[in-house]
């Protein structure tokens, strides 16, 4: 960082997108040290999704460049649009696709409109303003108005088209956003961290910003504090983790009640969480065992799902079968991994039958998973496939959410209780470095292609299996820690009763 900000630089559609997600991100895009950027699968997933949507939208491959526009091609890519905003600020955009529509332009009896691929369930301000910027620059190029853009989504199942009006209030919003973006790029230091730090997970600057948050003791570092709570605490003069840890919980609770009774009630938990993080210690929350179901279990099934959230598709159900030796120890070396792929063309019924066989082979074994996704989605699948009430009840009784047990029994010195955070704290190492759910989803899409005749490289599948297998083992690593703590608790209780106290 530290380059001199320069007002003469161009404002691009990419900078605008970054700024709409986080003001700091746009600043770092321009002045940040590229070497500190982390690769994220998110952008590649977006491009992959865009490609599939455009293929579904257009009758044939789009043509490239200005010549294609003058010849009236149905779809055009590879254009760089340039212009000035009303304040004389240079603007630039690379539209992902222009689509020919009825109208009259400098090229003849047709015109173009900008198209974007929408990821996620709804159109956002980012989609609208990016379309508006491209529309504004396209108007000048084609010498014809651009009254609307098009957002496409859902390729693969059913293509969804949404027309977006680019006139009126949206142009005013664009002018306002561009002026603020230009102002932020004049700052000599980056704007503050984004209020809602969940956005950071998908950002390539997360390494730099996580280090800043940690060094500053940023309030977002305290588990349980999102943007709204952070704002309330700041209004009460609590600016960082240290302030929160030093606060009196009763007093803070009364002061937080002015924002609503429920906020007052969580004050005690927030202060306690800040204190364990400040002091680097864990705190037991109650005196019951965290995993009593494992005392007599002959084995456990460790279970993890990989999903495509946009397509609402669980494409992999992975199990690790972990049995118990006669002496009561767990045979981790002999544990076996069983991946169940859900191929869309094969239908859900066939997947459910295979899962049912697996579960029925080990009827007395608890099924352990981390987070509620696995239990919710497995039970929903069983319901859709007509499982009887008694089967559903038995399945429900076997499912153990390790994340819920951690949260219910322990306060940990961590800013997140997610599997990656807790298992890493216990020194568990994933075999593949830097892999996350988004990366696994990318591998899946690369392998799946557009259908059975278009399968990708089998390495992609192996990498997904490895990642999923490791998530199952990470879940076990957390369970082992809980079991150890349960053992210590039993020993303490036995010691107390022996001394008669
Ligand atoms: S990591 Fe978070 S705070 Fe940093 S630039 Fe990205 S979104 Fe903004």
Tab-separated table of C-alpha atoms and ligand atoms in Angstrom:
chain	number	residue	atom	x	y	z
A	1	UNK	CA	0.000	0.000	0.000
A	2	UNK	CA	0.965	3.629	0.156
A	3	UNK	CA	0.887	4.685	-3.511
A	4	UNK	CA	-0.106	8.313	-4.010
A	5	UNK	CA	-3.781	8.628	-4.808
A	6	UNK	CA	-4.401	10.264	-8.153
A	7	UNK	CA	-7.699	11.993	-9.058
A	8	UNK	CA	-7.055	11.668	-12.789
A	9	UNK	CA	-7.510	7.910	-12.728
A	10	UNK	CA	-10.419	6.346	-14.510
A	11	UNK	CA	-13.475	5.012	-12.671
A	12	UNK	CA	-14.257	1.542	-14.013
A	13	UNK	CA	-17.229	-0.804	-13.676
A	14	UNK	CA	-14.962	-3.115	-11.677
A	15	UNK	CA	-14.071	-0.376	-9.183
A	16	UNK	CA	-17.744	0.538	-8.890
A	17	UNK	CA	-18.672	-3.099	-8.149
A	18	UNK	CA	-15.964	-3.332	-5.508
A	19	UNK	CA	-17.020	-0.031	-3.929
A	20	UNK	CA	-20.663	-1.115	-3.747
A	21	UNK	CA	-19.582	-4.174	-1.768
A	22	UNK	CA	-17.131	-2.312	0.475
A	23	UNK	CA	-15.615	1.176	0.186
A	24	UNK	CA	-12.278	-0.108	1.419
A	25	UNK	CA	-12.177	-2.776	-1.261
A	26	UNK	CA	-12.279	-0.245	-4.115
A	27	UNK	CA	-9.452	1.693	-2.465
A	28	UNK	CA	-7.380	-1.485	-2.076
A	29	UNK	CA	-8.129	-2.516	-5.673
A	30	UNK	CA	-6.420	0.684	-6.783
A	31	UNK	CA	-3.666	1.159	-4.228
A	32	UNK	CA	-3.248	-2.182	-2.433
A	33	UNK	CA	-0.208	-4.419	-2.763
A	34	UNK	CA	-1.164	-7.025	-5.393
A	35	UNK	CA	1.115	-9.580	-3.740
A	36	UNK	CA	-1.111	-9.582	-0.674
A	37	UNK	CA	-4.213	-10.460	-2.644
A	38	UNK	CA	-5.570	-13.941	-2.005
A	39	UNK	CA	-7.052	-16.052	-4.727
A	40	UNK	CA	-10.749	-16.707	-4.276
A	41	UNK	CA	-12.873	-19.216	-6.164
A	42	UNK	CA	-15.787	-16.794	-6.080
A	43	UNK	CA	-14.773	-14.809	-9.185
A	44	UNK	CA	-14.100	-17.970	-11.203
A	45	UNK	CA	-17.493	-19.354	-10.119
A	46	UNK	CA	-19.137	-16.124	-11.271
A	47	UNK	CA	-17.453	-16.312	-14.684
A	48	UNK	CA	-18.421	-19.968	-15.033
A	49	UNK	CA	-22.028	-19.143	-14.151
A	50	UNK	CA	-22.006	-16.188	-16.559
A	51	UNK	CA	-20.739	-18.366	-19.396
A	52	UNK	CA	-23.495	-20.955	-18.882
A	53	UNK	CA	-26.191	-18.276	-18.736
A	54	UNK	CA	-24.997	-16.547	-21.908
A	55	UNK	CA	-24.799	-19.856	-23.791
A	56	UNK	CA	-28.406	-20.557	-22.773
A	57	UNK	CA	-29.530	-17.044	-23.773
A	58	UNK	CA	-27.967	-16.714	-27.221
A	59	UNK	CA	-28.666	-18.772	-30.334
A	60	UNK	CA	-24.935	-18.924	-31.165
A	61	UNK	CA	-21.536	-17.882	-29.826
A	62	UNK	CA	-21.259	-14.066	-29.436
A	63	UNK	CA	-19.003	-12.092	-31.797
A	64	UNK	CA	-16.212	-9.779	-30.677
A	65	UNK	CA	-15.602	-6.047	-30.851
A	66	UNK	CA	-16.924	-2.996	-32.634
A	67	UNK	CA	-17.063	-4.681	-36.047
A	68	UNK	CA	-19.558	-7.165	-34.640
A	69	UNK	CA	-21.768	-4.247	-33.522
A	70	UNK	CA	-21.669	-2.605	-36.938
A	71	UNK	CA	-22.605	-5.942	-38.538
A	72	UNK	CA	-25.548	-6.380	-36.166
A	73	UNK	CA	-24.373	-9.563	-34.401
A	74	UNK	CA	-26.949	-11.027	-32.003
A	75	UNK	CA	-24.472	-10.943	-29.118
A	76	UNK	CA	-21.245	-8.963	-28.724
A	77	UNK	CA	-18.395	-9.351	-26.223
A	78	UNK	CA	-14.904	-7.890	-25.847
A	79	UNK	CA	-15.823	-4.196	-25.981
A	80	UNK	CA	-14.234	-1.507	-23.885
A	81	UNK	CA	-16.616	1.425	-23.470
A	82	UNK	CA	-15.225	4.846	-22.534
A	83	UNK	CA	-16.717	8.208	-21.699
A	84	UNK	CA	-16.996	11.013	-19.158
A	85	UNK	CA	-19.480	11.612	-16.381
A	86	UNK	CA	-21.160	15.062	-16.109
A	87	UNK	CA	-18.344	16.222	-13.794
A	88	UNK	CA	-15.713	15.356	-16.438
A	89	UNK	CA	-14.520	12.231	-14.636
A	90	UNK	CA	-13.282	9.559	-17.110
A	91	UNK	CA	-15.341	6.354	-17.020
A	92	UNK	CA	-14.696	2.917	-18.471
A	93	UNK	CA	-16.592	-0.378	-18.594
A	94	UNK	CA	-16.126	-3.851	-20.069
A	95	UNK	CA	-19.665	-5.156	-20.557
A	96	UNK	CA	-19.794	-8.936	-20.259
A	97	UNK	CA	-22.342	-9.074	-23.108
A	98	UNK	CA	-24.353	-6.757	-25.370
A	99	UNK	CA	-27.533	-8.160	-26.913
A	100	UNK	CA	-29.073	-6.847	-30.121
A	101	UNK	CA	-32.589	-5.435	-29.687
A	102	UNK	CA	-35.110	-3.536	-31.844
A	103	UNK	CA	-34.344	0.151	-32.260
A	104	UNK	CA	-32.305	2.550	-34.361
A	105	UNK	CA	-28.616	3.229	-33.747
A	106	UNK	CA	-25.658	4.618	-35.663
A	107	UNK	CA	-25.178	1.122	-37.117
A	108	UNK	CA	-28.695	0.697	-38.608
A	109	UNK	CA	-32.159	-0.532	-37.690
A	110	UNK	CA	-31.113	-2.186	-34.455
A	111	UNK	CA	-29.507	-1.252	-31.172
A	112	UNK	CA	-27.889	-3.011	-28.195
A	113	UNK	CA	-28.645	-3.431	-24.519
A	114	UNK	CA	-26.276	-4.615	-21.758
A	115	UNK	CA	-26.714	-8.065	-20.225
A	116	UNK	CA	-25.384	-9.389	-16.922
A	117	UNK	CA	-25.565	-12.805	-15.299
A	118	UNK	CA	-27.119	-12.583	-11.860
A	119	UNK	CA	-25.752	-14.836	-9.128
A	120	UNK	CA	-27.805	-15.151	-5.988
A	121	UNK	CA	-31.562	-15.147	-5.608
A	122	UNK	CA	-32.403	-11.508	-6.380
A	123	UNK	CA	-31.223	-8.469	-8.267
A	124	UNK	CA	-29.038	-6.210	-6.121
A	125	UNK	CA	-27.991	-2.570	-6.247
A	126	UNK	CA	-24.642	-3.768	-7.565
A	127	UNK	CA	-26.334	-5.424	-10.567
A	128	UNK	CA	-28.518	-2.384	-11.293
A	129	UNK	CA	-25.783	0.248	-11.030
A	130	UNK	CA	-23.306	-1.786	-13.087
A	131	UNK	CA	-25.937	-2.095	-15.818
A	132	UNK	CA	-26.658	1.635	-15.529
A	133	UNK	CA	-22.967	2.510	-15.991
A	134	UNK	CA	-22.629	0.302	-19.066
A	135	UNK	CA	-25.936	1.679	-20.395
A	136	UNK	CA	-24.732	5.254	-20.057
A	137	UNK	CA	-21.498	4.603	-21.969
A	138	UNK	CA	-23.266	2.482	-24.584
A	139	UNK	CA	-25.684	5.318	-25.370
A	140	UNK	CA	-22.816	7.484	-26.529
A	141	UNK	CA	-21.234	4.692	-28.550
A	142	UNK	CA	-24.366	3.624	-30.403
A	143	UNK	CA	-25.897	7.110	-30.564
A	144	UNK	CA	-29.192	5.754	-29.295
A	145	UNK	CA	-30.853	5.562	-25.892
A	146	UNK	CA	-30.415	2.491	-23.701
A	147	UNK	CA	-33.643	2.330	-21.760
A	148	UNK	CA	-33.137	-1.106	-20.245
A	149	UNK	CA	-30.673	-3.847	-19.449
A	150	UNK	CA	-31.200	-7.551	-18.964
A	151	UNK	CA	-30.271	-9.788	-16.011
A	152	UNK	CA	-30.161	-13.541	-16.654
A	153	UNK	CA	-29.944	-16.325	-14.097
A	154	UNK	CA	-30.633	-19.977	-13.518
A	155	UNK	CA	-29.005	-21.599	-16.581
A	156	UNK	CA	-28.994	-25.371	-16.270
A	157	UNK	CA	-32.494	-25.670	-14.782
A	158	UNK	CA	-34.691	-22.853	-16.126
A	159	UNK	CA	-33.308	-19.628	-17.518
A	160	UNK	CA	-34.779	-16.584	-15.796
A	161	UNK	CA	-34.770	-13.211	-17.611
A	162	UNK	CA	-35.374	-9.901	-15.854
A	163	UNK	CA	-35.576	-6.575	-17.665
A	164	UNK	CA	-34.089	-3.687	-15.686
A	165	UNK	CA	-35.085	-0.085	-16.382
A	166	UNK	CA	-31.966	2.096	-16.634
A	167	UNK	CA	-33.628	5.504	-16.716
A	168	UNK	CA	-34.796	7.985	-14.077
A	169	UNK	CA	-33.807	7.421	-10.474
A	170	UNK	CA	-31.175	4.810	-11.270
A	171	UNK	CA	-29.079	7.336	-13.215
A	172	UNK	CA	-29.197	9.715	-10.250
A	173	UNK	CA	-28.103	6.887	-7.949
A	174	UNK	CA	-25.255	6.097	-10.339
A	175	UNK	CA	-24.081	9.728	-10.394
A	176	UNK	CA	-24.151	9.799	-6.607
A	177	UNK	CA	-22.246	6.501	-6.274
A	178	UNK	CA	-19.578	7.563	-8.803
A	179	UNK	CA	-19.023	10.876	-6.984
A	180	UNK	CA	-18.579	9.068	-3.655
A	181	UNK	CA	-16.298	6.452	-5.207
A	182	UNK	CA	-14.130	9.216	-6.705
A	183	UNK	CA	-13.997	10.883	-3.259
A	184	UNK	CA	-12.892	7.660	-1.558
A	185	UNK	CA	-10.146	7.138	-4.106
A	186	UNK	CA	-8.712	10.532	-3.160
A	187	UNK	CA	-8.168	9.412	0.443
A	188	UNK	CA	-4.565	8.806	1.443
A	189	UNK	CA	-5.574	5.944	3.794
A	190	UNK	CA	-8.052	3.158	3.113
A	191	UNK	CA	-11.640	3.589	4.361
A	192	UNK	CA	-12.583	1.544	7.476
A	193	UNK	CA	-13.317	-2.188	7.410
A	194	UNK	CA	-16.764	-3.021	6.119
A	195	UNK	CA	-19.438	-3.089	8.862
A	196	UNK	CA	-20.754	-6.529	7.927
A	197	UNK	CA	-17.600	-8.638	7.901
A	198	UNK	CA	-19.379	-11.703	6.483
A	199	UNK	CA	-18.720	-10.002	3.142
A	200	UNK	CA	-14.981	-10.445	3.738
A	201	UNK	CA	-15.177	-14.209	3.195
A	202	UNK	CA	-15.493	-13.692	-0.564
A	203	UNK	CA	-12.996	-10.844	-0.816
A	204	UNK	CA	-9.454	-11.192	-2.088
A	205	UNK	CA	-8.225	-8.628	0.471
A	206	UNK	CA	-9.396	-10.664	3.472
A	207	UNK	CA	-5.844	-11.577	4.537
A	208	UNK	CA	-4.813	-7.902	4.797
A	209	UNK	CA	-8.056	-6.857	6.499
A	210	UNK	CA	-8.193	-9.794	8.943
A	211	UNK	CA	-4.705	-8.806	10.135
A	212	UNK	CA	-5.839	-5.192	10.634
A	213	UNK	CA	-9.016	-6.298	12.490
A	214	UNK	CA	-7.056	-8.580	14.751
A	215	UNK	CA	-4.329	-6.006	15.493
A	216	UNK	CA	-6.926	-3.302	16.228
A	217	UNK	CA	-9.107	-5.598	18.353
A	218	UNK	CA	-11.975	-4.640	16.032
A	219	UNK	CA	-15.410	-5.334	17.507
A	220	UNK	CA	-16.263	-7.573	14.544
A	221	UNK	CA	-13.537	-9.907	15.861
A	222	UNK	CA	-15.791	-10.853	18.762
A	223	UNK	CA	-17.935	-13.853	17.874
A	224	UNK	CA	-21.618	-12.863	17.894
A	225	UNK	CA	-21.116	-9.232	16.851
A	226	UNK	CA	-22.488	-8.303	13.438
A	227	UNK	CA	-22.815	-4.869	11.915
A	228	UNK	CA	-25.961	-3.817	13.849
A	229	UNK	CA	-24.613	-4.795	17.285
A	230	UNK	CA	-21.292	-3.190	16.519
A	231	UNK	CA	-23.026	0.061	15.699
A	232	UNK	CA	-25.015	-0.046	18.966
A	233	UNK	CA	-21.890	-0.739	21.019
A	234	UNK	CA	-20.032	2.069	19.304
A	235	UNK	CA	-22.853	4.458	20.154
A	236	UNK	CA	-22.308	3.462	23.790
A	237	UNK	CA	-18.600	4.245	23.540
A	238	UNK	CA	-17.430	0.596	23.282
A	239	UNK	CA	-15.069	0.771	20.372
A	240	UNK	CA	-13.101	-2.478	20.462
A	241	UNK	CA	-12.651	-5.948	21.945
A	242	UNK	CA	-10.696	-4.615	24.931
A	243	UNK	CA	-13.440	-2.096	25.826
A	244	UNK	CA	-16.078	-4.828	25.630
A	245	UNK	CA	-14.060	-7.258	27.737
A	246	UNK	CA	-13.580	-4.560	30.382
A	247	UNK	CA	-17.293	-3.608	30.491
A	248	UNK	CA	-19.600	-4.468	33.389
A	249	UNK	CA	-22.176	-6.898	31.891
A	250	UNK	CA	-25.091	-5.659	34.038
A	251	UNK	CA	-24.441	-2.026	33.261
A	252	UNK	CA	-23.947	-2.752	29.553
A	253	UNK	CA	-27.187	-4.785	29.494
A	254	UNK	CA	-29.191	-1.836	30.901
A	255	UNK	CA	-27.642	0.557	28.410
A	256	UNK	CA	-28.232	-1.809	25.458
A	257	UNK	CA	-31.916	-2.137	26.373
A	258	UNK	CA	-32.572	1.258	24.862
A	259	UNK	CA	-32.163	-0.474	21.460
A	260	UNK	CA	-34.624	-3.233	22.449
A	261	UNK	CA	-34.952	-5.672	25.342
A	262	UNK	CA	-33.363	-8.553	23.425
A	263	UNK	CA	-30.099	-6.603	23.059
A	264	UNK	CA	-29.854	-6.104	26.796
A	265	UNK	CA	-30.239	-9.836	27.339
A	266	UNK	CA	-27.165	-10.750	25.273
A	267	UNK	CA	-24.827	-8.270	26.993
A	268	UNK	CA	-23.594	-10.889	29.450
A	269	UNK	CA	-22.710	-13.338	26.637
A	270	UNK	CA	-20.948	-10.664	24.567
A	271	UNK	CA	-18.776	-9.520	27.475
A	272	UNK	CA	-17.968	-13.132	28.423
A	273	UNK	CA	-17.034	-13.943	24.820
A	274	UNK	CA	-14.797	-10.864	24.575
A	275	UNK	CA	-13.087	-11.897	27.832
A	276	UNK	CA	-12.241	-15.451	26.726
A	277	UNK	CA	-10.879	-14.053	23.456
A	278	UNK	CA	-8.840	-11.411	25.268
A	279	UNK	CA	-7.458	-13.960	27.727
A	280	UNK	CA	-7.046	-16.864	25.279
A	281	UNK	CA	-8.847	-19.381	27.514
A	282	UNK	CA	-11.945	-21.567	27.182
A	283	UNK	CA	-14.858	-21.648	29.549
A	284	UNK	CA	-17.234	-24.551	30.236
A	285	UNK	CA	-20.858	-23.421	30.186
A	286	UNK	CA	-22.523	-26.274	32.025
A	287	UNK	CA	-21.762	-29.475	33.895
A	288	UNK	CA	-23.473	-31.970	31.593
A	289	UNK	CA	-21.595	-34.180	29.129
A	290	UNK	CA	-21.345	-32.766	25.592
A	291	UNK	CA	-21.520	-36.147	23.811
A	292	UNK	CA	-23.247	-38.687	26.070
A	293	UNK	CA	-24.490	-40.659	23.002
A	294	UNK	CA	-20.935	-41.827	22.342
A	295	UNK	CA	-20.427	-43.563	25.696
A	296	UNK	CA	-21.729	-46.914	24.454
A	297	UNK	CA	-21.803	-46.347	20.693
A	298	UNK	CA	-20.193	-49.193	18.672
A	299	UNK	CA	-19.063	-46.668	16.061
A	300	UNK	CA	-19.959	-43.332	14.476
A	301	UNK	CA	-20.706	-42.121	10.969
A	302	UNK	CA	-19.088	-38.740	10.310
A	303	UNK	CA	-21.176	-36.920	7.746
A	304	UNK	CA	-20.612	-33.853	5.573
A	305	UNK	CA	-22.469	-32.423	2.564
A	306	UNK	CA	-21.061	-30.325	-0.290
A	307	UNK	CA	-23.640	-28.006	-1.854
A	308	UNK	CA	-24.305	-25.616	-4.694
A	309	UNK	CA	-26.344	-22.979	-2.811
A	310	UNK	CA	-27.566	-21.141	-5.908
A	311	UNK	CA	-28.894	-24.326	-7.499
A	312	UNK	CA	-30.115	-25.610	-4.088
A	313	UNK	CA	-28.288	-28.787	-4.936
A	314	UNK	CA	-26.437	-31.058	-2.478
A	315	UNK	CA	-24.082	-32.750	-4.890
A	316	UNK	CA	-22.077	-34.847	-2.449
A	317	UNK	CA	-22.956	-36.703	0.762
A	318	UNK	CA	-19.742	-37.944	2.351
A	319	UNK	CA	-19.496	-40.394	5.271
A	320	UNK	CA	-16.534	-41.624	7.258
A	321	UNK	CA	-17.281	-44.957	8.935
A	322	UNK	CA	-15.392	-44.988	12.242
A	323	UNK	CA	-15.705	-48.099	14.358
A	324	UNK	CA	-14.778	-48.780	17.950
A	325	UNK	CA	-12.353	-51.465	19.103
A	326	UNK	CA	-13.231	-53.928	21.851
A	327	UNK	CA	-11.160	-51.907	24.334
A	328	UNK	CA	-13.389	-48.876	23.676
A	329	UNK	CA	-10.820	-46.906	21.632
A	330	UNK	CA	-11.708	-45.480	18.205
A	331	UNK	CA	-10.117	-47.105	15.153
A	332	UNK	CA	-9.241	-43.948	13.212
A	333	UNK	CA	-6.614	-45.759	11.120
A	334	UNK	CA	-9.222	-48.261	9.934
A	335	UNK	CA	-11.845	-45.579	9.207
A	336	UNK	CA	-13.230	-45.736	5.688
A	337	UNK	CA	-14.564	-42.883	3.557
A	338	UNK	CA	-17.779	-43.380	1.508
A	339	UNK	CA	-18.684	-40.603	-0.952
A	340	UNK	CA	-22.218	-40.545	-2.442
A	341	UNK	CA	-22.445	-38.287	-5.477
A	342	UNK	CA	-25.840	-36.920	-6.431
A	343	UNK	CA	-25.931	-36.853	-10.218
A	344	UNK	CA	-28.887	-34.771	-11.375
A	345	UNK	CA	-29.688	-37.125	-14.273
A	346	UNK	CA	-29.871	-40.126	-11.921
A	347	UNK	CA	-32.565	-38.537	-9.778
A	348	UNK	CA	-32.819	-38.114	-6.028
A	349	UNK	CA	-34.592	-41.436	-5.417
A	350	UNK	CA	-31.504	-43.448	-6.361
A	351	UNK	CA	-29.311	-41.311	-4.076
A	352	UNK	CA	-31.729	-41.717	-1.166
A	353	UNK	CA	-31.747	-45.518	-1.611
A	354	UNK	CA	-27.933	-45.619	-1.415
A	355	UNK	CA	-27.898	-43.350	1.653
A	356	UNK	CA	-30.620	-45.429	3.264
A	357	UNK	CA	-28.559	-48.615	2.735
A	358	UNK	CA	-25.531	-46.953	4.321
A	359	UNK	CA	-27.552	-45.765	7.334
A	360	UNK	CA	-29.347	-49.114	7.728
A	361	UNK	CA	-26.054	-51.028	7.719
A	362	UNK	CA	-25.053	-49.278	10.950
A	363	UNK	CA	-28.358	-48.782	12.767
A	364	UNK	CA	-26.892	-48.114	16.233
A	365	UNK	CA	-24.217	-45.690	15.128
A	366	UNK	CA	-24.767	-41.960	15.747
A	367	UNK	CA	-24.363	-39.719	12.669
A	368	UNK	CA	-22.167	-36.743	13.529
A	369	UNK	CA	-22.001	-33.569	11.449
A	370	UNK	CA	-20.999	-29.934	11.935
A	371	UNK	CA	-23.784	-27.347	11.525
A	372	UNK	CA	-27.446	-27.768	10.798
A	373	UNK	CA	-27.253	-28.115	6.988
A	374	UNK	CA	-26.626	-31.869	7.031
A	375	UNK	CA	-29.496	-32.784	9.358
A	376	UNK	CA	-31.990	-30.385	7.739
A	377	UNK	CA	-31.201	-31.479	4.197
A	378	UNK	CA	-30.997	-35.206	4.917
A	379	UNK	CA	-34.328	-35.167	6.756
A	380	UNK	CA	-35.931	-33.117	3.985
A	381	UNK	CA	-34.683	-35.594	1.393
A	382	UNK	CA	-36.028	-38.504	3.447
A	383	UNK	CA	-39.394	-36.752	3.654
A	384	UNK	CA	-39.504	-36.040	-0.075
A	385	UNK	CA	-38.704	-39.681	-0.731
A	386	UNK	CA	-41.613	-40.835	1.401
A	387	UNK	CA	-39.772	-42.125	4.498
A	388	UNK	CA	-42.212	-43.294	7.172
A	389	UNK	CA	-42.631	-41.247	10.365
A	390	UNK	CA	-40.924	-43.926	12.442
A	391	UNK	CA	-37.900	-43.919	10.101
A	392	UNK	CA	-37.720	-40.118	10.232
A	393	UNK	CA	-37.878	-40.127	14.018
A	394	UNK	CA	-35.097	-42.735	14.231
A	395	UNK	CA	-32.938	-40.729	11.834
A	396	UNK	CA	-33.560	-37.502	13.737
A	397	UNK	CA	-32.546	-39.205	16.992
A	398	UNK	CA	-29.238	-40.390	15.480
A	399	UNK	CA	-28.095	-37.030	14.121
A	400	UNK	CA	-25.669	-35.123	16.358
A	401	UNK	CA	-24.749	-31.575	15.453
A	402	UNK	CA	-21.229	-31.155	16.865
A	403	UNK	CA	-21.346	-27.394	16.277
A	404	UNK	CA	-24.460	-27.143	18.458
A	405	UNK	CA	-22.760	-29.186	21.188
A	406	UNK	CA	-19.684	-26.935	21.118
A	407	UNK	CA	-21.841	-23.814	21.370
A	408	UNK	CA	-24.024	-25.293	24.083
A	409	UNK	CA	-21.170	-26.450	26.334
A	410	UNK	CA	-18.197	-24.201	25.672
A	411	UNK	CA	-17.100	-20.621	25.180
A	412	UNK	CA	-13.926	-20.657	23.079
A	413	UNK	CA	-11.275	-17.969	22.484
A	414	UNK	CA	-12.185	-17.756	18.789
A	415	UNK	CA	-13.882	-15.166	16.613
A	416	UNK	CA	-15.871	-17.906	14.865
A	417	UNK	CA	-17.293	-21.255	15.898
A	418	UNK	CA	-17.232	-22.515	12.291
A	419	UNK	CA	-15.585	-25.864	11.568
A	420	UNK	CA	-12.476	-24.334	9.957
A	421	UNK	CA	-11.877	-22.045	12.886
A	422	UNK	CA	-12.481	-24.556	15.707
A	423	UNK	CA	-10.676	-27.509	14.095
A	424	UNK	CA	-7.675	-25.334	13.117
A	425	UNK	CA	-7.471	-24.108	16.725
A	426	UNK	CA	-7.178	-27.800	17.682
A	427	UNK	CA	-4.292	-28.137	15.187
A	428	UNK	CA	-6.271	-30.149	12.657
A	429	UNK	CA	-4.776	-29.679	9.157
A	430	UNK	CA	-6.672	-30.062	5.900
A	431	UNK	CA	-4.550	-31.912	3.345
A	432	UNK	CA	-5.287	-29.360	0.625
A	433	UNK	CA	-4.166	-25.843	1.520
A	434	UNK	CA	-6.525	-22.884	0.969
A	435	UNK	CA	-9.498	-24.975	-0.147
A	436	UNK	CA	-13.012	-24.005	0.910
A	437	UNK	CA	-16.600	-24.794	-0.068
A	438	UNK	CA	-16.459	-22.369	-3.016
A	439	UNK	CA	-13.391	-24.112	-4.410
A	440	UNK	CA	-15.081	-27.514	-4.053
A	441	UNK	CA	-18.123	-26.141	-5.856
A	442	UNK	CA	-15.911	-24.891	-8.673
A	443	UNK	CA	-14.309	-28.342	-9.028
A	444	UNK	CA	-17.778	-29.879	-9.067
A	445	UNK	CA	-18.981	-27.577	-11.855
A	446	UNK	CA	-15.805	-28.237	-13.815
A	447	UNK	CA	-16.318	-31.983	-13.503
A	448	UNK	CA	-20.085	-31.958	-14.108
A	449	UNK	CA	-19.889	-29.840	-17.304
A	450	UNK	CA	-23.214	-29.580	-19.100
A	451	UNK	CA	-24.166	-33.268	-18.774
A	452	UNK	CA	-23.027	-36.892	-19.046
A	453	UNK	CA	-21.257	-36.326	-22.407
A	454	UNK	CA	-19.335	-33.332	-21.135
A	455	UNK	CA	-17.658	-34.601	-17.942
A	456	UNK	CA	-14.465	-32.882	-16.814
A	457	UNK	CA	-11.244	-34.310	-15.467
A	458	UNK	CA	-11.566	-37.014	-12.790
A	459	UNK	CA	-8.906	-35.181	-10.707
A	460	UNK	CA	-11.594	-32.614	-9.852
A	461	UNK	CA	-13.719	-35.342	-8.277
A	462	UNK	CA	-10.771	-36.704	-6.307
A	463	UNK	CA	-10.010	-33.239	-4.936
A	464	UNK	CA	-13.663	-32.752	-3.888
A	465	UNK	CA	-13.656	-36.139	-2.137
A	466	UNK	CA	-10.416	-35.286	-0.342
A	467	UNK	CA	-11.846	-31.980	0.855
A	468	UNK	CA	-15.104	-33.579	1.992
A	469	UNK	CA	-13.247	-36.442	3.687
A	470	UNK	CA	-11.104	-33.919	5.578
A	471	UNK	CA	-14.207	-32.010	6.723
A	472	UNK	CA	-15.542	-35.274	8.199
A	473	UNK	CA	-12.223	-35.850	9.985
A	474	UNK	CA	-12.154	-32.234	11.195
A	475	UNK	CA	-15.598	-32.818	12.712
A	476	UNK	CA	-14.137	-35.834	14.498
A	477	UNK	CA	-11.181	-33.771	15.744
A	478	UNK	CA	-13.641	-31.397	17.433
A	479	UNK	CA	-15.642	-34.354	18.829
A	480	UNK	CA	-12.440	-35.880	20.272
A	481	UNK	CA	-11.717	-32.633	22.092
A	482	UNK	CA	-15.266	-32.576	23.498
A	483	UNK	CA	-14.909	-36.215	24.603
A	484	UNK	CA	-11.625	-35.406	26.355
A	485	UNK	CA	-13.255	-32.535	28.208
A	486	UNK	CA	-16.169	-34.836	29.156
A	487	UNK	CA	-13.614	-37.312	30.518
A	488	UNK	CA	-11.917	-34.597	32.593
A	489	UNK	CA	-15.304	-33.536	33.940
A	490	UNK	CA	-16.097	-37.112	35.004
A	491	UNK	CA	-12.693	-37.396	36.691
A	492	UNK	CA	-13.257	-34.108	38.530
A	493	UNK	CA	-16.671	-35.246	39.706
A	494	UNK	CA	-15.265	-38.612	40.820
A	495	UNK	CA	-12.457	-36.795	42.682
A	496	UNK	CA	-14.956	-34.543	44.450
A	497	UNK	CA	-17.175	-37.427	45.525
A	498	UNK	CA	-14.125	-39.361	46.806
A	499	UNK	CA	-13.124	-36.440	48.991
A	500	UNK	CA	-16.726	-36.216	50.206
A	501	UNK	CA	-17.288	-32.639	48.984
B	1	LIG	S1	-11.745	-8.007	3.297
B	1	LIG	FE1	-13.653	-7.079	3.989
B	1	LIG	S2	-13.084	-5.058	4.801
B	1	LIG	FE2	-11.386	-5.792	3.552
B	1	LIG	S3	-11.730	-4.929	1.550
B	1	LIG	FE3	-12.640	-6.954	1.543
B	1	LIG	S4	-14.766	-6.654	2.117
B	1	LIG	FE4	-13.670	-4.774	2.646
